[in-house]
Amino acid sequence: MAAAAKKLRESTDYAIVAFPGYFALIFHTYAFLRGFDTWLMDIKRNPQLYRHLADKLLAINLKCTKRYLDEVSPYIDGVLYGDDMGHQGGPFMSVDAFRVWVKP
């Protein structure tokens, strides 16, 4: 990825934005592991498991993202990082639930 980012930096005047892939999708990774419906149900029915797994995924995510950014950061202008927390009809959860379960 560093070589590709360097090549872009040397061949374009456009801003270069890196995307760390699944490392940038903590909650999607949770849903991939447990199932999308189970991810949302864990928040209500098994909050201790949810917190433990979400914290573990965050720790792995940060470690992998750091390694990635250590390689590409000399050649990029920004990083795309985040999860999609809604659907066409609105958010997956209330603002209050988001503040408790996702924002921290």
Coordinates of C-alpha atoms in Angstrom, one line a residue:
M1 CA 0.0 0.0 0.0
A2 CA 2.9 2.4 0.7
A3 CA 4.2 1.9 -2.9
A4 CA 0.7 2.6 -4.3
A5 CA 0.3 5.7 -2.2
K6 CA 3.7 6.9 -3.1
K7 CA 3.0 6.4 -6.8
L8 CA -0.2 8.4 -6.5
R9 CA 1.6 11.2 -4.6
E10 CA 4.2 11.5 -7.3
S11 CA 1.7 11.3 -10.3
T12 CA -1.3 13.5 -9.2
D13 CA -2.2 16.8 -7.7
Y14 CA -5.4 15.4 -6.2
A15 CA -5.8 14.8 -2.5
I16 CA -5.0 11.2 -1.6
V17 CA -7.3 9.7 1.0
A18 CA -6.4 6.3 2.5
F19 CA -9.0 3.7 3.6
P20 CA -7.7 1.1 6.0
G21 CA -10.4 -1.4 4.9
Y22 CA -12.2 -3.4 7.5
F23 CA -9.9 -1.9 10.2
A24 CA -11.9 1.2 9.8
L25 CA -15.2 -0.6 10.4
I26 CA -15.3 -1.6 14.0
F27 CA -19.1 -2.2 14.3
H28 CA -19.4 -3.8 10.9
T29 CA -16.7 -6.2 12.0
Y30 CA -18.8 -7.0 15.1
A31 CA -21.8 -7.6 12.9
F32 CA -19.8 -9.9 10.6
L33 CA -18.6 -11.9 13.6
R34 CA -21.9 -12.2 15.5
G35 CA -24.5 -11.5 12.8
F36 CA -26.1 -8.1 12.1
D37 CA -29.3 -8.8 14.2
T38 CA -27.2 -10.3 17.0
W39 CA -25.0 -7.3 17.1
L40 CA -28.0 -5.1 17.9
M41 CA -29.5 -7.6 20.3
D42 CA -26.3 -8.0 22.2
I43 CA -26.5 -4.3 23.1
K44 CA -29.8 -4.9 24.9
R45 CA -29.6 -8.6 26.0
N46 CA -25.9 -9.2 26.6
P47 CA -24.3 -5.8 27.2
Q48 CA -21.2 -7.3 29.0
L49 CA -20.4 -9.5 26.0
Y50 CA -21.0 -6.5 23.7
R51 CA -18.7 -4.2 25.6
H52 CA -16.0 -6.9 25.9
L53 CA -16.1 -7.8 22.2
A54 CA -16.4 -4.2 21.0
D55 CA -13.4 -3.2 23.2
K56 CA -11.3 -6.1 21.8
L57 CA -12.2 -5.2 18.2
L58 CA -11.2 -1.6 18.9
A59 CA -7.8 -2.7 20.3
I60 CA -7.1 -4.8 17.3
N61 CA -8.4 -2.1 15.0
L62 CA -6.2 0.6 16.4
K63 CA -3.1 -1.7 16.3
C64 CA -3.7 -2.6 12.6
T65 CA -4.6 0.9 11.6
K66 CA -1.5 2.3 13.2
R67 CA 0.7 -0.2 11.2
Y68 CA -1.2 0.8 8.0
L69 CA -0.8 4.5 8.6
D70 CA 2.9 4.2 9.6
E71 CA 3.4 2.9 6.0
V72 CA 1.2 5.3 4.0
S73 CA 1.1 8.5 6.0
P74 CA 4.0 10.2 4.2
Y75 CA 2.0 10.0 1.0
I76 CA -1.6 10.8 2.0
D77 CA -3.7 13.8 2.9
G78 CA -6.4 12.2 4.9
V79 CA -8.0 9.0 6.1
L80 CA -11.5 7.6 5.6
Y81 CA -12.5 6.0 8.8
G82 CA -15.9 5.0 10.1
D83 CA -19.0 2.8 10.1
D84 CA -22.4 3.2 8.5
M85 CA -24.8 3.5 11.4
G86 CA -28.1 3.8 9.5
H87 CA -30.3 2.5 6.7
Q88 CA -32.5 4.2 4.2
G89 CA -35.2 4.7 6.8
G90 CA -33.0 6.2 9.5
P91 CA -30.5 5.3 12.1
F92 CA -30.1 1.8 13.5
M93 CA -30.6 3.1 17.0
S94 CA -31.7 6.1 18.9
V95 CA -29.4 9.0 19.5
D96 CA -29.4 8.1 23.3
A97 CA -28.4 4.5 22.5
F98 CA -25.7 5.7 20.1
R99 CA -24.2 7.9 22.8
V100 CA -24.1 5.0 25.3
W101 CA -23.1 2.1 23.1
V102 CA -21.2 3.5 20.1
K103 CA -19.7 6.9 20.8
P104 CA -17.5 5.8 23.7

